[in-house]
PDB file of C-alpha atoms in Angstrom:
ATOM      1  CA  MET A   1     -82.218  16.654 -62.696  1.00 39.00           C
ATOM      2  CA  SER A   2     -82.939  20.131 -61.358  1.00 40.00           C
ATOM      3  CA  ILE A   3     -80.937  19.369 -58.217  1.00 44.00           C
ATOM      4  CA  VAL A   4     -77.694  19.148 -60.217  1.00 45.00           C
ATOM      5  CA  HIS A   5     -78.438  21.091 -63.367  1.00 48.00           C
ATOM      6  CA  SER A   6     -80.140  24.482 -63.385  1.00 50.00           C
ATOM      7  CA  ASP A   7     -82.083  23.957 -66.614  1.00 55.00           C
ATOM      8  CA  GLU A   8     -83.353  20.567 -65.392  1.00 59.00           C
ATOM      9  CA  PHE A   9     -81.632  18.876 -68.331  1.00 58.00           C
ATOM     10  CA  GLY A  10     -78.632  16.893 -67.121  1.00 62.00           C
ATOM     11  CA  GLN A  11     -75.845  15.205 -69.015  1.00 64.00           C
ATOM     12  CA  PHE A  12     -75.067  11.510 -68.831  1.00 64.00           C
ATOM     13  CA  GLN A  13     -71.738  10.094 -69.904  1.00 65.00           C
ATOM     14  CA  GLN A  14     -71.469   6.498 -70.983  1.00 67.00           C
ATOM     15  CA  ASP A  15     -68.665   4.169 -71.913  1.00 65.00           C
ATOM     16  CA  SER A  16     -68.867   0.525 -72.907  1.00 68.00           C
ATOM     17  CA  ALA A  17     -68.132  -0.904 -69.459  1.00 71.00           C
ATOM     18  CA  THR A  18     -70.099  -4.089 -68.787  1.00 74.00           C
ATOM     19  CA  PRO A  19     -72.367  -2.575 -66.074  1.00 74.00           C
ATOM     20  CA  HIS A  20     -73.271   0.243 -68.460  1.00 71.00           C
ATOM     21  CA  THR A  21     -74.280  -2.101 -71.274  1.00 76.00           C
ATOM     22  CA  SER A  22     -76.415  -4.515 -69.246  1.00 83.00           C
ATOM     23  CA  ARG A  23     -80.062  -4.985 -70.205  1.00 87.00           C
ATOM     24  CA  VAL A  24     -81.164  -3.221 -67.011  1.00 87.00           C
ATOM     25  CA  ALA A  25     -78.922  -0.188 -67.651  1.00 80.00           C
ATOM     26  CA  ILE A  26     -79.931   0.087 -71.317  1.00 79.00           C
ATOM     27  CA  LYS A  27     -83.632  -0.144 -70.415  1.00 86.00           C
ATOM     28  CA  CYS A  28     -83.247   2.569 -67.754  1.00 80.00           C
ATOM     29  CA  LEU A  29     -81.431   4.835 -70.210  1.00 76.00           C
ATOM     30  CA  GLN A  30     -84.143   4.361 -72.810  1.00 80.00           C
ATOM     31  CA  GLU A  31     -86.936   5.030 -70.292  1.00 82.00           C
ATOM     32  CA  HIS A  32     -85.311   8.247 -69.055  1.00 75.00           C
ATOM     33  CA  SER A  33     -83.692   9.468 -72.266  1.00 73.00           C
ATOM     34  CA  SER A  34     -85.775  12.650 -72.261  1.00 73.00           C
ATOM     35  CA  ASP A  35     -84.249  13.657 -68.894  1.00 70.00           C
ATOM     36  CA  PHE A  36     -80.655  14.110 -70.034  1.00 69.00           C
ATOM     37  CA  LYS A  37     -78.218  14.684 -72.866  1.00 67.00           C
ATOM     38  CA  TYR A  38     -76.265  11.570 -73.747  1.00 62.00           C
ATOM     39  CA  PHE A  39     -72.477  11.823 -74.010  1.00 61.00           C
ATOM     40  CA  HIS A  40     -70.669   8.695 -75.207  1.00 59.00           C
ATOM     41  CA  TYR A  41     -66.947   8.307 -74.774  1.00 59.00           C
ATOM     42  CA  SER A  42     -64.543   5.507 -75.489  1.00 59.00           C
ATOM     43  CA  SER A  43     -63.886   3.015 -72.733  1.00 56.00           C
ATOM     44  CA  LYS A  44     -60.187   3.784 -73.162  1.00 55.00           C
ATOM     45  CA  SER A  45     -60.532   7.544 -72.888  1.00 56.00           C
ATOM     46  CA  PRO A  46     -59.141   9.413 -69.888  1.00 55.00           C
ATOM     47  CA  ASP A  47     -61.319   9.116 -66.828  1.00 60.00           C
ATOM     48  CA  MET A  48     -63.884  11.897 -66.917  1.00 70.00           C
ATOM     49  CA  ASN A  49     -66.323  10.355 -64.457  1.00 74.00           C
ATOM     50  CA  ILE A  50     -67.198  12.629 -61.517  1.00 80.00           C
ATOM     51  CA  ILE A  51     -67.851   9.616 -59.301  1.00 83.00           C
ATOM     52  CA  GLU A  52     -64.085   9.043 -59.010  1.00 81.00           C
ATOM     53  CA  PRO A  53     -63.339  12.087 -56.813  1.00 87.00           C
ATOM     54  CA  ILE A  54     -66.487  11.292 -54.822  1.00 91.00           C
ATOM     55  CA  TRP A  55     -65.214   7.772 -54.112  1.00 89.00           C
ATOM     56  CA  VAL A  56     -61.860   9.198 -53.002  1.00 91.00           C
ATOM     57  CA  ALA A  57     -63.576  11.700 -50.697  1.00 94.00           C
ATOM     58  CA  LEU A  58     -65.780   8.971 -49.206  1.00 95.00           C
ATOM     59  CA  GLN A  59     -62.803   6.666 -48.723  1.00 94.00           C
ATOM     60  CA  CYS A  60     -60.872   9.394 -46.894  1.00 95.00           C
ATOM     61  CA  ALA A  61     -63.889  10.249 -44.732  1.00 95.00           C
ATOM     62  CA  VAL A  62     -64.443   6.616 -43.752  1.00 95.00           C
ATOM     63  CA  GLN A  63     -60.746   6.111 -42.974  1.00 95.00           C
ATOM     64  CA  LYS A  64     -60.875   9.070 -40.561  1.00 95.00           C
ATOM     65  CA  ARG A  65     -63.735   7.532 -38.576  1.00 93.00           C
ATOM     66  CA  SER A  66     -63.028   6.093 -35.176  1.00 92.00           C
ATOM     67  CA  PRO A  67     -63.521   3.276 -34.767  1.00 93.00           C
ATOM     68  CA  LEU A  68     -63.096   2.072 -38.322  1.00 94.00           C
ATOM     69  CA  PRO A  69     -66.005   0.056 -39.724  1.00 95.00           C
ATOM     70  CA  GLY A  70     -65.625  -3.567 -38.667  1.00 94.00           C
ATOM     71  CA  THR A  71     -68.336  -5.249 -40.731  1.00 95.00           C
ATOM     72  CA  PRO A  72     -69.815  -4.776 -44.188  1.00 94.00           C
ATOM     73  CA  MET A  73     -72.911  -3.226 -42.575  1.00 95.00           C
ATOM     74  CA  ASP A  74     -70.726  -0.824 -40.558  1.00 95.00           C
ATOM     75  CA  LEU A  75     -68.969   0.155 -43.794  1.00 95.00           C
ATOM     76  CA  ARG A  76     -72.274   0.715 -45.553  1.00 94.00           C
ATOM     77  CA  ILE A  77     -73.501   2.948 -42.729  1.00 95.00           C
ATOM     78  CA  ALA A  78     -70.195   4.862 -42.635  1.00 95.00           C
ATOM     79  CA  LEU A  79     -70.338   5.432 -46.412  1.00 95.00           C
ATOM     80  CA  GLN A  80     -73.953   6.587 -46.237  1.00 95.00           C
ATOM     81  CA  ASN A  81     -73.189   8.940 -43.363  1.00 95.00           C
ATOM     82  CA  SER A  82     -70.121  10.308 -45.135  1.00 95.00           C
ATOM     83  CA  TRP A  83     -72.199  10.882 -48.278  1.00 94.00           C
ATOM     84  CA  CYS A  84     -74.875  12.747 -46.303  1.00 95.00           C
ATOM     85  CA  GLU A  85     -72.249  14.894 -44.569  1.00 95.00           C
ATOM     86  CA  LYS A  86     -70.970  16.203 -47.908  1.00 95.00           C
ATOM     87  CA  PRO A  87     -72.508  19.596 -48.664  1.00 95.00           C
ATOM     88  CA  LEU A  88     -74.655  19.788 -51.790  1.00 93.00           C
ATOM     89  CA  ARG A  89     -72.249  22.455 -53.087  1.00 95.00           C
ATOM     90  CA  TYR A  90     -69.467  19.825 -53.261  1.00 94.00           C
ATOM     91  CA  PHE A  91     -71.488  17.755 -55.738  1.00 92.00           C
ATOM     92  CA  GLN A  92     -72.703  20.822 -57.616  1.00 93.00           C
ATOM     93  CA  THR A  93     -69.106  21.979 -58.110  1.00 92.00           C
ATOM     94  CA  LEU A  94     -68.171  18.616 -59.624  1.00 90.00           C
ATOM     95  CA  VAL A  95     -71.074  18.930 -62.055  1.00 88.00           C
ATOM     96  CA  ASP A  96     -70.298  22.577 -62.852  1.00 90.00           C
ATOM     97  CA  ILE A  97     -66.667  21.919 -63.802  1.00 88.00           C
ATOM     98  CA  MET A  98     -67.447  19.041 -66.196  1.00 84.00           C
ATOM     99  CA  PRO A  99     -67.863  21.244 -69.292  1.00 84.00           C
ATOM    100  CA  ARG A 100     -64.422  22.755 -68.593  1.00 86.00           C
ATOM    101  CA  ARG A 101     -62.874  19.305 -68.098  1.00 81.00           C
ATOM    102  CA  ILE A 102     -64.411  18.026 -71.320  1.00 76.00           C
ATOM    103  CA  ALA A 103     -63.275  21.127 -73.231  1.00 80.00           C
ATOM    104  CA  SER A 104     -59.739  20.668 -71.886  1.00 79.00           C
ATOM    105  CA  LEU A 105     -59.759  17.058 -72.991  1.00 72.00           C
ATOM    106  CA  LEU A 106     -60.972  17.971 -76.466  1.00 72.00           C
ATOM    107  CA  CYS A 107     -58.418  20.780 -76.791  1.00 77.00           C
ATOM    108  CA  ALA A 108     -55.607  18.466 -75.778  1.00 71.00           C
ATOM    109  CA  ARG A 109     -56.813  15.924 -78.348  1.00 63.00           C
ATOM    110  CA  VAL A 110     -55.965  13.189 -75.930  1.00 54.00           C
ATOM    111  CA  GLY A 111     -56.511   9.770 -77.407  1.00 54.00           C
ATOM    112  CA  PRO A 112     -56.958   6.376 -75.836  1.00 52.00           C
ATOM    113  CA  LYS A 113     -54.515   5.566 -73.074  1.00 47.00           C
ATOM    114  CA  ARG A 114     -52.315   2.487 -73.200  1.00 47.00           C
ATOM    115  CA  TYR A 115     -52.298   0.703 -69.884  1.00 40.00           C
TER     116      TYR A 115
END
């Protein structure tokens, strides 16, 4: 955790999405529970997951590649390369702004979204 959180104690957010409630995920969380603070939020709460902007950045980076990936393996390699090309500061910034995003959400008292 020290790579993303200066006090070596990270924060993990969890909703009730199926992949997050699988036996494998629950076991992993239990085994590593001393490594992070656990933050549960409703599955219908506004998206506060930092992976979303990362996916967008990776998608844009892959779409700018020439030639575009033509096979699933090409796509995998392009995604891995795009991930590695991102500076560590990019990821650190996403982690650093989470407390502000969460505070903004709590201040706004935003409830579940209707889709």
